[in-house]
C-alpha positions as a printed Julia matrix, in Angstrom:
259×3 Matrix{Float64}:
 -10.01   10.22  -14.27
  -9.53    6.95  -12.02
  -8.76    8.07   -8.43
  -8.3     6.88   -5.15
 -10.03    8.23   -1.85
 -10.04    7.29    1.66
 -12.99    7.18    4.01
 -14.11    6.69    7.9
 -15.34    3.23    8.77
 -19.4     4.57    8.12
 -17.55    5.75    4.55
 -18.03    9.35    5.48
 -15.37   12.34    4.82
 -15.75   15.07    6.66
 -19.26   14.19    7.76
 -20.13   13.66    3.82
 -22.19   10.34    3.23
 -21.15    8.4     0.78
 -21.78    5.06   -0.96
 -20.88    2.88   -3.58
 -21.85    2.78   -6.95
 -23.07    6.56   -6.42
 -22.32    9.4    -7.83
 -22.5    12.76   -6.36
 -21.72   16.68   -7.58
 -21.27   19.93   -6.11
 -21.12   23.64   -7.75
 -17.68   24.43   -7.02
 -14.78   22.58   -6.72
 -10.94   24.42   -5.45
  -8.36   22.77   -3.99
  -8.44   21.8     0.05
 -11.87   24.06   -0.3
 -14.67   22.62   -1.86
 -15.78   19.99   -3.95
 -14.69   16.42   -4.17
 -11.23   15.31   -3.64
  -9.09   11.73   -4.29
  -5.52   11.28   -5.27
  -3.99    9.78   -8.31
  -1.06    8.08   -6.4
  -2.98    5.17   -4.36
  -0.35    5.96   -1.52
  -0.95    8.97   -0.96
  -4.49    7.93    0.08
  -2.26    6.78    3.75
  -1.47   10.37    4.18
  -4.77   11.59    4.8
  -6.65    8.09    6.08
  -4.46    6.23    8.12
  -4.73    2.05    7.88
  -5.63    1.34   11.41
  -9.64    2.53   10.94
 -10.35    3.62    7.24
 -11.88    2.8     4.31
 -10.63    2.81    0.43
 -11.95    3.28   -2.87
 -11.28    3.56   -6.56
 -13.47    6.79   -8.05
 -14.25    8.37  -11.06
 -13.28   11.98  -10.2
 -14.18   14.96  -13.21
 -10.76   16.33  -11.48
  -9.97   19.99  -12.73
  -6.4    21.67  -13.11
  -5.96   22.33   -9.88
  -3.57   19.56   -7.63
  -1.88   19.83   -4.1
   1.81   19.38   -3.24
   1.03   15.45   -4.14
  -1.21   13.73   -6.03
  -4.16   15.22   -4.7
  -6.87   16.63   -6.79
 -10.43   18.0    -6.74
 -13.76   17.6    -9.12
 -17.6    18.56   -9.36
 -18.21   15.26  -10.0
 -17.08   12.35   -8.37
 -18.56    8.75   -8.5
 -17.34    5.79   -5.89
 -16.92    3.05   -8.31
 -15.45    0.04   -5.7
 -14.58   -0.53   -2.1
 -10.67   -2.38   -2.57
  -9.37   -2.33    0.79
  -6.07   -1.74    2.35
  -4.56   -4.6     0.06
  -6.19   -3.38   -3.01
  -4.94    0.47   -2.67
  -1.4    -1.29   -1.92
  -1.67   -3.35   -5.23
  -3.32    0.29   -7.15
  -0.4     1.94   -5.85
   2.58   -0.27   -7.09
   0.91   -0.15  -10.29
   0.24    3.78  -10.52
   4.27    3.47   -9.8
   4.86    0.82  -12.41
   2.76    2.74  -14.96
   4.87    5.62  -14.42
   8.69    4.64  -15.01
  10.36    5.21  -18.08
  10.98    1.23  -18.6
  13.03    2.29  -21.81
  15.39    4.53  -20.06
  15.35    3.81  -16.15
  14.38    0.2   -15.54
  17.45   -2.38  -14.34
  16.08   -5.88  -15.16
  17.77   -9.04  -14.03
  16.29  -12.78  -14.61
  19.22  -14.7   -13.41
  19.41  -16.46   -9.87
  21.73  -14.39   -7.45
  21.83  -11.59   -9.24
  20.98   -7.7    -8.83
  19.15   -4.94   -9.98
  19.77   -1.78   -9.16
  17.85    2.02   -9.66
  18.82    5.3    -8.24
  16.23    7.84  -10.45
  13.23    8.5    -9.31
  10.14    7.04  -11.06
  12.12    4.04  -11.61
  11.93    0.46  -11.17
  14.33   -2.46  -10.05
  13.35   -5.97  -10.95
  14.23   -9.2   -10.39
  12.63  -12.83  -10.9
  15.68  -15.34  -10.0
  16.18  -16.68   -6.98
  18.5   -15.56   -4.26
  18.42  -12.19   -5.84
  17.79   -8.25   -4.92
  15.8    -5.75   -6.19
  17.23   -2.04   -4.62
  16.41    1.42   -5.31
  16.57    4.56   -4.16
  14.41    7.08   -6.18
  11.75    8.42   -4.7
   7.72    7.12   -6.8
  10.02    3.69   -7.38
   9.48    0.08   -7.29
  11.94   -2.33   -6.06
  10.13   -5.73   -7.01
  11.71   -9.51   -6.93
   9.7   -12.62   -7.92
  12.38  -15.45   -6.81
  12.89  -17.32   -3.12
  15.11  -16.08   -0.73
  15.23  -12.66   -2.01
  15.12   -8.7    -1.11
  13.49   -6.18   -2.32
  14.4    -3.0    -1.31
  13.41    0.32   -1.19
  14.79    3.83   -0.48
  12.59    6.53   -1.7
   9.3     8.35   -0.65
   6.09    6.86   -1.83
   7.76    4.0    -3.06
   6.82    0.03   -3.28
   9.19   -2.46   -2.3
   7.08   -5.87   -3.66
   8.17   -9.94   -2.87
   6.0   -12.84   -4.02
   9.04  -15.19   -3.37
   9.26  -17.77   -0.23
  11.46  -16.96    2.62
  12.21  -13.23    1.26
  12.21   -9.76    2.16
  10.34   -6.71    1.73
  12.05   -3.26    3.08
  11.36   -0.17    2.45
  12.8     3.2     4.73
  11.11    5.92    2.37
   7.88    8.09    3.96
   4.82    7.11    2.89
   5.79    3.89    1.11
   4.93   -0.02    1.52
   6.36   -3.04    1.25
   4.56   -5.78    0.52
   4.86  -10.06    0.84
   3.13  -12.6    -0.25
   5.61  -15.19    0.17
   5.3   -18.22    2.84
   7.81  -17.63    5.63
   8.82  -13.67    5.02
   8.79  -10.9     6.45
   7.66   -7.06    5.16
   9.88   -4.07    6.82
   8.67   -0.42    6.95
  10.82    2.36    8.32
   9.6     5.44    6.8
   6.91    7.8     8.44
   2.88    6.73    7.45
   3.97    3.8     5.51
   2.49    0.54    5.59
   4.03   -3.46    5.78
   1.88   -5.9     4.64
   2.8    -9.79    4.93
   0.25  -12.23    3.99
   2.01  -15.27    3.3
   2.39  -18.45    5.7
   4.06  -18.25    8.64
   4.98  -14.47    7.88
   5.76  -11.65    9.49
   5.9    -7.43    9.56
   7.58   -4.76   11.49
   7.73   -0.78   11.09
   8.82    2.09   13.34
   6.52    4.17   15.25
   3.68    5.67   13.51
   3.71    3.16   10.72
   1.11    0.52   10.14
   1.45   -3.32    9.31
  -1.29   -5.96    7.93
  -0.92   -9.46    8.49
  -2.99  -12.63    7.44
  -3.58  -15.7     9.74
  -3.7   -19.44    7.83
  -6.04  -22.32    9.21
  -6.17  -25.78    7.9
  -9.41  -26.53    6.62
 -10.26  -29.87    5.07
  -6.78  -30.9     5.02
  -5.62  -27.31    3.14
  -4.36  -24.25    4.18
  -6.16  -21.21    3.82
  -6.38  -17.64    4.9
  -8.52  -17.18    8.21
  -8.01  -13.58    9.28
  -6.4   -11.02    8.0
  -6.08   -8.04   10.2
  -4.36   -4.1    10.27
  -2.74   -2.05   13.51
  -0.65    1.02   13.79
   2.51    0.87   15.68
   1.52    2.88   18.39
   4.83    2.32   20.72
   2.29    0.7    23.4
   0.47   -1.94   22.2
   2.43   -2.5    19.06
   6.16   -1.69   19.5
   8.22   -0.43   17.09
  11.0    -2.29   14.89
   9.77   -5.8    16.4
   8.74   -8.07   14.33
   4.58   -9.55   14.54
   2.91  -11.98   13.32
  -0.64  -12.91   13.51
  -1.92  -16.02   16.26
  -5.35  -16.49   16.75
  -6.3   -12.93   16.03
  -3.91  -11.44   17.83
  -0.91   -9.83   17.04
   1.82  -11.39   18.4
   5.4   -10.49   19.1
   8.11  -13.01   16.99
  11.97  -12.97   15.96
């Protein structure tokens, strides 16, 4: 099965050497015990490797019946089949969510400008792709996702995605273990719940969380008369360094404090 796993920065887990492209088996495998372990969920990964200094994966894990109070499970056999990053296990996991509604019975669709769509089941999705629009819901394993400009997307639930590709919009989520994501010019990615991750990598843009929480922000540089991305860069809201509920964005490598 495909899985996700999280690693230290030398791509060890608890002093296990790994690398990509290998494959590796034990004798035994049980649960938090022995063996090789990844979750199914993508965000779940955050739970166990925080942002701030770890590395992600997609693996092939030969993952028996056995599976912890999330998505975690354990194999013999496990083989590290990619290195994706922090953005990459972001994009996995809004997928794994998307994959997992019941679109025929639980998805609220909307196309038209200022409009909204709204979910409160779990595994359920809320989309929107006009502009000045809003995406909300409030099940937990959700996705709150809006394509137009000047638009929210909004997000309740644990391990939840709340997704924006608009300009000038809004990603929020207040759910544990959750993320919101931007890629819009000129908006701004809100996490309130605990381990989750904002992520803003548009221009000019901008995340917050509360303490404990991590953002990722990109830095744009002109280059032969274009814009490009220069930097892109992750830190945990450590209520010292980075404080909480203010907004950052990213200046010459830095993280710095905005409105």
């Amino acid at each position: 099965m495909k899985a996700y796993k999280g690693f230290d920065q030398n791509l060890k887990c608890r002093d296990f050497q790994f690398e990509v492209g290998k494959a590796y088996e034990e004798k035994e495998a049980d649960i938090c015990s022995c063996g090789f372990h990844a979750c199914e969920n993508p965000l779940d990964v955050f739970g166990y490797y925080s942002p701030s200094d770890s590395r992600y994966c997609e693996v092939d894990l030969d993952a028996n019946e056995q599976r912890s109070s999330d998505s975690k499970r354990v194999g013999k056999y496990i083989k590290i089949a990619a290195e994706i990053g922090i953005p990459g296990l972001v994009k996995a996991g809004v997928e794994y969510i998307k994959e997992k509604v019941d679109w025929k019975n639980a998805k609220e669709s909307n196309t038209g400008d200022q409009s909204a769509a709204t979910n409160t089941g779990n595994w359920s999705a809320a989309t929107n792709t006009g502009d000045q629009s809003a995406a909300t819901n409030t099940g937990n394993w959700s996705a709150a996702t809006n394509t137009g400009n000047w638009s929210a997307a909004t997000n309740t639930g644990d391990r939840s995605a709340a997704t924006n590709t608009g300009d000038q919009s809004a990603a929020t989520n207040t759910g544990n273990w959750s993320a919101a994501t931007n890629t819009g010019d000129r908006s701004a990615a809100v996490v309130e719940g605990k381990e989750s991750i904002a992520i803003a990598t548009g221009y000019e843009s901008k995340a917050k969380g509360s303490l404990g929480c991590f953002l990722v922000l990109a830095e744009w540089g002109e280059i032969d008369h274009e814009y490009h991305i220069i930097d892109v860069k992750s830190v945990k809201v450590d209520g010292e360094n980075i404080k909480p509920n203010t907004f950052y964005t990213l200046k010459d490598g830095v993280f710095v404090e905005t409105e």
